[in-house]
Amino acid sequence: MMNLPPEIIQTIFLELCLPETISLLREDPRLLVTQVCSQWRAIAISMHTLWANIRIPTHLPLPHDQVRTWISRSAQSPLSVEFYGPFDYHTPPSDILEVIISAIWRCASLKLCVEELALERLLTLPSGTLRNLRHLSIKYTPSHRHRLILPRTTTFQQCPQLRRMTLAREGGGIDPAGFNLPWQQLTHLDMGSYLLYDYECLNILHQCTALQECSGFTLPSRDLQRVRAFSTRPLIVLPSLHTLRLALGDIEDHSIYFFRALRLPLLHSLRILRSLPHEMLPMFQHLLSETIRHLDLAWATADLPAALGLVPNLETLKLYDTRLKVLRALGGGTVVPRLITLELNDEVDSRDLFDMLEARAAAARADSGVTMFNHVSAIYSGHRGVDTARLAALRAAGVQLVLIKGYETPSSYRT
């Protein structure tokens, strides 16, 4: 190792000190390599990008001089700063926060896990301070369990490179209007477990014209006038959105206004984490089209096979509530004929699963427009065994079949 060229040693250091393994504790691999010998120390300190990833625990003591050292060694490299800690500890020491603020103009990625005092301090920064920011993540923990109404800030207005935004909350929420974000330039928006009323979500999406990926959690509003107002406004067209993940709260009759307001012509991947009643399926039908390749659904209704008929080019399907009618439709190849990956996260009878796969194989042999699955994973009923001969035959046919044993009690999915 001592005879290796410096370029090789630098490559090893970069692999060893990946951002996800770095912390500002004693076990930091960057600290370890500087303690091996003078040559390694000199090489490591000269690698400015090696020190640009700064993770600051909010639940452990940390000298602010150490943070200054990290920032100094990073020279002019773009910084990636993350405050992290358990749920009960989200208040970084003020001296460390001020050290970060002194170099915050170099931040390309800023991930905050803070309480309101630290958040309000950051929101007092003048416009243009975060001009190099590309990714902003805020996990806010309020000291009181209520939504925090922030003063309208201009901190994020002049962030010409900001493209990714993550908002999350623990035990409370933030009024998104208070951030005054440049929504129109965001390409990736993740609201995580952040609770938004449906009209708030639509107001944000209306401004995100460049959005490519979006995740969110919506609740129906009891303010019907605000929700119905979207039926008289122009449709919200997101021409670049290819991935949408929605975790829905209680579905109300007027929720249809939320879905009717959206037009997503290039939607490629759709995930809906909500078990929908039978009569609500029409709300989603206009979101299902030939452009969708990946579908992740937590609902099961009698009309699910009909819904799958609207996505003929589907390649990946994940289901969390599998009924026998759905298995038979998949086996016949009449719906989603191009499907190659199937994941069933609900308990099924292995006999019904094998029947479906064998029927699908027969349909693929008879019709070149039907493809056989390449990969299937399923949870099978634990009270029944598995026919190993049929399993071996399917695997010999090229199906990567992963079976996970479920509960010992009989499944009721057949109803």
Coordinates of C-alpha atoms in Angstrom, one line a residue:
M1 CA 0.0 0.0 0.0
M2 CA 2.8 2.4 0.8
N3 CA 4.1 2.1 -2.8
L4 CA 0.8 2.8 -4.5
P5 CA 0.5 5.9 -6.6
P6 CA -1.4 8.8 -4.9
E7 CA -4.1 8.6 -7.6
I8 CA -4.9 5.0 -6.6
I9 CA -4.9 5.9 -2.9
Q10 CA -7.3 8.7 -3.6
T11 CA -9.7 6.3 -5.4
I12 CA -9.6 4.0 -2.4
F13 CA -10.4 6.8 -0.1
L14 CA -13.3 7.9 -2.2
E15 CA -14.8 4.4 -2.1
L16 CA -14.2 4.0 1.6
C17 CA -15.6 7.4 2.6
L18 CA -19.0 7.2 0.8
P19 CA -21.4 9.9 1.9
E20 CA -23.8 7.4 3.5
T21 CA -21.1 6.1 5.8
I22 CA -19.7 9.4 6.9
S23 CA -20.5 10.9 10.3
L24 CA -18.7 13.4 12.5
L25 CA -18.1 10.8 15.2
R26 CA -14.8 9.1 16.0
E27 CA -15.6 6.3 13.6
D28 CA -15.6 8.6 10.6
P29 CA -13.5 6.8 8.0
R30 CA -11.9 10.1 6.9
L31 CA -10.5 10.4 10.4
L32 CA -9.2 6.9 10.4
V33 CA -7.3 7.2 7.1
T34 CA -5.6 10.4 8.4
Q35 CA -4.2 8.5 11.4
V36 CA -2.5 5.7 9.5
C37 CA 0.6 7.6 8.3
S38 CA 1.8 11.0 7.3
Q39 CA 1.5 10.2 3.6
W40 CA -2.1 9.1 3.9
R41 CA -2.9 12.1 6.0
A42 CA -1.4 14.5 3.5
I43 CA -3.3 12.8 0.6
A44 CA -6.6 12.8 2.5
I45 CA -6.4 16.4 3.6
S46 CA -5.6 17.5 0.0
M47 CA -8.8 15.9 -1.3
H48 CA -11.2 18.7 -0.8
T49 CA -14.3 16.8 -2.0
L50 CA -13.6 14.2 0.6
W51 CA -14.5 16.7 3.4
A52 CA -17.5 18.3 1.6
N53 CA -20.0 15.8 3.1
I54 CA -20.9 17.1 6.6
R55 CA -23.3 15.1 8.8
I56 CA -24.1 16.8 12.1
P57 CA -25.8 14.8 14.9
T58 CA -28.3 16.9 16.8
H59 CA -28.4 14.4 19.7
L60 CA -24.7 14.2 20.5
P61 CA -22.1 16.7 21.6
L62 CA -19.8 17.9 18.9
P63 CA -17.2 20.7 19.1
H64 CA -17.9 23.4 16.6
D65 CA -14.1 23.6 15.9
Q66 CA -14.4 20.2 14.3
V67 CA -17.1 21.4 11.9
R68 CA -14.9 24.4 11.0
T69 CA -12.0 22.0 10.2
W70 CA -14.3 20.0 7.9
I71 CA -15.4 23.2 6.1
S72 CA -11.9 24.5 5.9
R73 CA -10.6 21.2 4.3
S74 CA -13.3 21.2 1.7
A75 CA -11.9 24.5 0.3
Q76 CA -14.4 25.7 -2.3
S77 CA -16.0 22.4 -3.0
P78 CA -19.9 22.3 -3.0
L79 CA -21.1 21.2 0.4
S80 CA -23.6 18.6 1.3
V81 CA -24.8 19.3 4.9
E82 CA -27.2 17.1 6.9
F83 CA -28.5 17.6 10.4
Y84 CA -29.8 14.3 11.7
G85 CA -30.9 12.7 15.0
P86 CA -33.7 10.8 16.8
F87 CA -37.2 12.1 17.0
D88 CA -36.7 13.8 20.4
Y89 CA -33.5 15.6 19.5
H90 CA -33.8 18.1 16.7
T91 CA -32.1 21.3 18.1
P92 CA -28.5 21.7 16.8
P93 CA -26.3 23.8 19.0
S94 CA -26.5 27.5 17.9
D95 CA -22.7 27.7 17.6
I96 CA -22.6 24.8 15.1
L97 CA -25.6 26.2 13.2
E98 CA -23.8 29.6 12.9
V99 CA -20.6 27.8 11.6
I100 CA -22.7 26.1 8.9
I101 CA -24.5 29.4 8.0
S102 CA -21.1 31.1 7.5
A103 CA -20.5 28.7 4.6
I104 CA -24.0 27.9 3.6
W105 CA -23.7 29.7 0.3
R106 CA -21.6 26.8 -0.9
C107 CA -24.3 24.2 0.0
A108 CA -25.5 22.1 -3.0
S109 CA -27.5 19.8 -0.7
L110 CA -29.1 20.8 2.6
K111 CA -30.9 18.3 4.8
L112 CA -32.4 19.7 8.0
C113 CA -33.9 17.7 10.9
V114 CA -34.7 20.6 13.2
E115 CA -37.1 22.2 15.6
E116 CA -38.7 25.6 14.9
L117 CA -36.0 27.8 16.5
A118 CA -33.3 26.5 14.1
L119 CA -35.7 26.5 11.2
E120 CA -36.7 30.1 11.8
R121 CA -33.0 31.1 12.0
L122 CA -32.4 29.6 8.6
L123 CA -35.4 31.3 7.1
T124 CA -34.0 34.7 8.1
L125 CA -31.2 34.3 5.6
P126 CA -31.4 37.0 2.8
S127 CA -32.4 36.1 -0.7
G128 CA -29.6 34.8 -2.8
T129 CA -27.6 33.2 0.1
L130 CA -28.5 29.7 -1.2
R131 CA -27.7 30.4 -4.8
N132 CA -25.9 27.1 -5.3
L133 CA -28.5 24.9 -3.6
R134 CA -29.8 22.0 -5.7
H135 CA -31.5 19.8 -3.1
L136 CA -33.4 21.0 0.0
S137 CA -34.8 18.6 2.6
I138 CA -36.7 19.8 5.7
K139 CA -37.9 17.5 8.4
Y140 CA -39.6 19.7 11.0
T141 CA -40.5 18.7 14.5
P142 CA -42.6 21.3 16.2
S143 CA -42.4 22.0 19.9
H144 CA -46.2 22.1 20.0
R145 CA -48.4 19.8 18.0
H146 CA -49.9 22.3 15.6
R147 CA -49.2 23.5 12.2
L148 CA -46.5 26.2 12.2
I149 CA -47.5 29.3 10.2
L150 CA -44.2 30.7 9.0
P151 CA -43.7 34.3 8.0
R152 CA -43.3 34.5 4.2
T153 CA -39.6 34.2 3.6
T154 CA -37.5 35.2 0.6
T155 CA -34.7 32.9 1.6
F156 CA -35.4 30.4 -1.2
Q157 CA -36.5 32.8 -3.9
Q158 CA -33.1 33.2 -5.6
C159 CA -32.1 29.6 -5.8
P160 CA -31.7 29.2 -9.6
Q161 CA -30.3 25.6 -9.3
L162 CA -32.8 24.2 -6.8
R163 CA -34.5 21.2 -8.4
R164 CA -35.3 18.8 -5.6
M165 CA -37.4 19.5 -2.5
T166 CA -38.4 17.2 0.4
L167 CA -40.8 18.3 3.1
A168 CA -41.6 16.0 6.0
R169 CA -43.1 16.5 9.4
E170 CA -43.1 14.7 12.7
G171 CA -45.9 15.4 15.1
G172 CA -47.1 18.5 13.3
G173 CA -46.8 20.4 10.0
I174 CA -45.6 23.5 8.2
D175 CA -47.8 25.8 6.1
P176 CA -46.1 25.3 2.7
A177 CA -47.1 28.8 1.6
G178 CA -44.6 30.2 4.2
F179 CA -41.6 28.9 2.3
N180 CA -42.3 30.9 -0.8
L181 CA -40.4 28.4 -2.9
P182 CA -39.6 28.6 -6.6
W183 CA -42.1 25.8 -7.3
Q184 CA -41.9 26.4 -11.1
Q185 CA -38.3 25.1 -11.3
L186 CA -38.7 22.0 -9.2
T187 CA -38.3 18.7 -11.0
H188 CA -38.6 16.4 -7.9
L189 CA -41.0 17.0 -5.0
D190 CA -41.4 14.7 -2.1
M191 CA -44.0 15.6 0.6
G192 CA -43.3 12.4 2.4
S193 CA -45.7 11.9 5.3
Y194 CA -46.5 15.6 5.1
L195 CA -50.3 16.2 5.4
L196 CA -51.9 18.4 2.8
Y197 CA -55.5 19.1 2.1
D198 CA -56.4 18.3 -1.5
Y199 CA -56.8 22.0 -2.5
E200 CA -53.4 22.8 -1.0
C201 CA -51.9 19.9 -3.0
L202 CA -53.5 21.2 -6.2
N203 CA -52.3 24.8 -5.5
I204 CA -48.8 23.5 -5.3
L205 CA -49.0 21.3 -8.4
H206 CA -50.5 24.1 -10.3
Q207 CA -47.2 26.0 -9.9
C208 CA -44.9 22.9 -10.5
T209 CA -44.9 23.0 -14.3
A210 CA -41.5 21.3 -14.6
L211 CA -42.2 18.5 -12.2
Q212 CA -40.9 15.0 -13.1
E213 CA -41.4 13.0 -9.9
C214 CA -43.9 13.7 -7.1
S215 CA -44.8 12.0 -3.8
G216 CA -47.4 13.2 -1.5
F217 CA -50.0 12.6 1.2
T218 CA -53.4 14.3 0.8
L219 CA -56.5 14.6 2.9
P220 CA -59.9 15.7 1.7
S221 CA -60.9 19.1 2.8
R222 CA -64.2 20.0 4.4
D223 CA -64.0 23.3 2.6
L224 CA -66.1 22.1 -0.4
Q225 CA -66.1 25.6 -2.0
R226 CA -62.3 25.6 -2.3
V227 CA -62.2 22.1 -3.7
R228 CA -65.0 22.7 -6.2
A229 CA -63.3 25.9 -7.4
F230 CA -60.9 23.7 -9.3
S231 CA -63.7 22.4 -11.5
T232 CA -64.0 25.9 -13.0
R233 CA -60.3 26.5 -13.3
P234 CA -58.0 25.4 -16.2
L235 CA -56.8 21.8 -15.9
I236 CA -53.4 21.3 -14.2
V237 CA -51.3 19.8 -16.9
L238 CA -47.9 18.5 -15.9
P239 CA -46.3 17.6 -19.2
S240 CA -43.0 16.2 -17.7
L241 CA -44.3 14.2 -14.8
H242 CA -43.4 10.6 -15.2
T243 CA -43.6 9.3 -11.6
L244 CA -46.5 9.9 -9.1
R245 CA -46.8 8.4 -5.7
L246 CA -49.9 9.2 -3.6
A247 CA -50.8 8.2 -0.1
L248 CA -54.4 9.2 0.3
G249 CA -56.4 9.9 3.4
D250 CA -60.1 9.3 3.7
I251 CA -61.8 9.4 0.3
E252 CA -64.9 11.7 0.1
D253 CA -67.3 12.1 -2.8
H254 CA -65.9 15.5 -3.6
S255 CA -62.4 14.0 -3.9
I256 CA -63.3 13.5 -7.6
Y257 CA -62.5 17.2 -8.2
F258 CA -58.9 16.6 -7.1
F259 CA -58.3 13.8 -9.7
R260 CA -60.3 15.4 -12.4
A261 CA -58.1 18.5 -12.2
L262 CA -54.9 16.6 -13.1
R263 CA -53.7 15.8 -16.6
L264 CA -50.5 13.8 -16.8
P265 CA -49.8 12.9 -20.5
L266 CA -46.4 11.2 -19.9
L267 CA -47.1 9.4 -16.6
H268 CA -44.8 6.4 -16.5
S269 CA -45.1 5.1 -12.9
L270 CA -48.1 5.4 -10.6
R271 CA -48.4 4.3 -7.0
I272 CA -51.6 4.7 -5.0
L273 CA -51.4 3.7 -1.3
R274 CA -55.1 3.6 -0.5
S275 CA -57.7 0.8 -0.5
L276 CA -60.5 2.3 -2.6
P277 CA -64.1 1.5 -2.4
H278 CA -65.7 0.1 -5.5
E279 CA -67.5 3.3 -6.5
M280 CA -64.3 5.4 -6.4
L281 CA -62.5 3.6 -9.2
P282 CA -63.8 6.0 -11.9
M283 CA -61.9 8.8 -10.2
F284 CA -58.6 7.3 -11.3
Q285 CA -59.5 6.1 -14.7
H286 CA -58.2 9.1 -16.6
L287 CA -54.8 8.7 -14.9
L288 CA -54.5 5.1 -16.3
S289 CA -53.3 5.1 -19.9
E290 CA -51.0 3.4 -22.4
T291 CA -48.0 5.4 -21.2
I292 CA -47.9 3.7 -17.8
R293 CA -45.2 1.0 -17.4
H294 CA -45.2 0.6 -13.6
L295 CA -48.2 0.3 -11.3
D296 CA -48.3 -0.1 -7.5
L297 CA -51.8 -0.4 -6.1
A298 CA -53.0 -0.9 -2.5
W299 CA -56.7 -1.3 -3.6
A300 CA -58.7 -4.3 -4.6
T301 CA -62.1 -3.9 -6.2
A302 CA -64.3 -6.0 -8.4
D303 CA -63.3 -3.6 -11.3
L304 CA -59.5 -4.0 -10.9
P305 CA -59.2 -6.3 -14.0
A306 CA -61.1 -3.6 -16.0
A307 CA -58.7 -0.9 -14.6
L308 CA -55.7 -3.1 -15.7
G309 CA -57.2 -3.2 -19.2
L310 CA -56.5 0.6 -19.4
V311 CA -52.8 0.0 -19.1
P312 CA -51.9 -2.4 -21.9
N313 CA -48.2 -1.6 -21.9
L314 CA -47.7 -2.3 -18.2
E315 CA -44.4 -4.0 -17.4
T316 CA -44.3 -4.1 -13.6
L317 CA -47.3 -4.6 -11.2
K318 CA -47.4 -4.6 -7.4
L319 CA -50.6 -5.5 -5.6
Y320 CA -51.4 -5.5 -1.9
D321 CA -54.8 -7.1 -2.1
T322 CA -55.1 -10.0 -4.5
R323 CA -58.4 -11.6 -5.4
L324 CA -58.9 -14.7 -7.4
K325 CA -60.6 -12.8 -10.2
V326 CA -57.5 -10.7 -10.6
L327 CA -55.3 -13.8 -10.8
R328 CA -57.5 -15.4 -13.5
A329 CA -57.4 -12.2 -15.5
L330 CA -53.6 -12.1 -15.3
G331 CA -53.3 -15.7 -16.3
G332 CA -55.5 -15.4 -19.4
G333 CA -53.3 -12.6 -20.8
T334 CA -56.3 -10.6 -21.7
V335 CA -55.1 -7.7 -19.5
V336 CA -51.6 -6.3 -19.3
P337 CA -50.2 -8.7 -21.9
R338 CA -46.7 -7.2 -21.8
L339 CA -46.3 -7.6 -18.0
I340 CA -43.0 -9.1 -17.0
T341 CA -42.7 -8.4 -13.3
L342 CA -45.4 -9.3 -10.8
E343 CA -45.3 -8.7 -7.0
L344 CA -48.2 -9.9 -4.9
N345 CA -47.9 -8.6 -1.3
D346 CA -51.0 -10.3 -0.1
E347 CA -51.5 -13.9 0.9
V348 CA -52.5 -16.2 -2.0
D349 CA -53.1 -20.0 -2.3
S350 CA -50.0 -21.5 -4.0
R351 CA -52.3 -23.7 -6.1
D352 CA -54.2 -20.6 -7.5
L353 CA -50.8 -18.9 -8.1
F354 CA -49.5 -21.9 -10.0
D355 CA -52.7 -22.2 -12.0
M356 CA -52.3 -18.5 -13.0
L357 CA -48.7 -18.9 -14.0
E358 CA -49.3 -22.0 -16.1
A359 CA -52.3 -20.4 -17.8
R360 CA -50.1 -17.4 -18.6
A361 CA -47.4 -19.6 -20.0
A362 CA -50.0 -21.3 -22.3
A363 CA -51.3 -17.9 -23.4
A364 CA -47.8 -16.7 -24.2
R365 CA -47.2 -19.8 -26.3
A366 CA -50.5 -19.3 -28.2
D367 CA -50.2 -15.6 -28.7
S368 CA -46.9 -13.7 -29.5
G369 CA -48.5 -10.6 -28.1
V370 CA -48.6 -12.1 -24.6
T371 CA -45.3 -12.2 -22.6
M372 CA -44.5 -14.7 -19.8
F373 CA -43.5 -13.2 -16.5
N374 CA -39.7 -13.0 -15.9
H375 CA -40.0 -12.4 -12.1
V376 CA -42.8 -13.2 -9.7
S377 CA -42.8 -12.8 -5.9
A378 CA -45.7 -13.8 -3.7
I379 CA -46.8 -14.6 -0.2
Y380 CA -48.4 -18.0 -0.1
S381 CA -50.8 -19.3 2.5
G382 CA -48.9 -20.9 5.3
H383 CA -51.5 -23.5 6.1
R384 CA -51.0 -25.2 2.8
G385 CA -47.8 -26.7 1.3
V386 CA -46.2 -26.0 -2.0
D387 CA -46.3 -28.4 -4.9
T388 CA -42.5 -28.7 -5.5
A389 CA -42.9 -30.4 -8.8
R390 CA -45.0 -27.5 -10.3
L391 CA -42.6 -25.0 -8.7
A392 CA -39.6 -26.7 -10.3
A393 CA -41.3 -26.8 -13.7
L394 CA -42.1 -23.1 -13.6
R395 CA -38.5 -22.2 -12.6
A396 CA -37.2 -24.5 -15.4
A397 CA -39.4 -22.5 -17.8
G398 CA -37.4 -19.4 -16.9
V399 CA -39.7 -17.8 -14.3
Q400 CA -37.8 -16.3 -11.3
L401 CA -40.3 -17.3 -8.7
V402 CA -39.9 -16.1 -5.1
L403 CA -42.3 -17.5 -2.6
I404 CA -42.6 -16.2 1.0
K405 CA -44.5 -18.3 3.6
G406 CA -47.5 -16.4 5.1
Y407 CA -49.7 -17.0 8.0
E408 CA -50.7 -20.4 9.2
T409 CA -54.4 -19.6 9.1
P410 CA -56.5 -19.9 5.9
S411 CA -56.5 -16.8 3.7
S412 CA -59.8 -15.1 2.9
Y413 CA -58.6 -13.4 -0.3
R414 CA -60.8 -15.7 -2.5
T415 CA -64.0 -13.9 -1.4

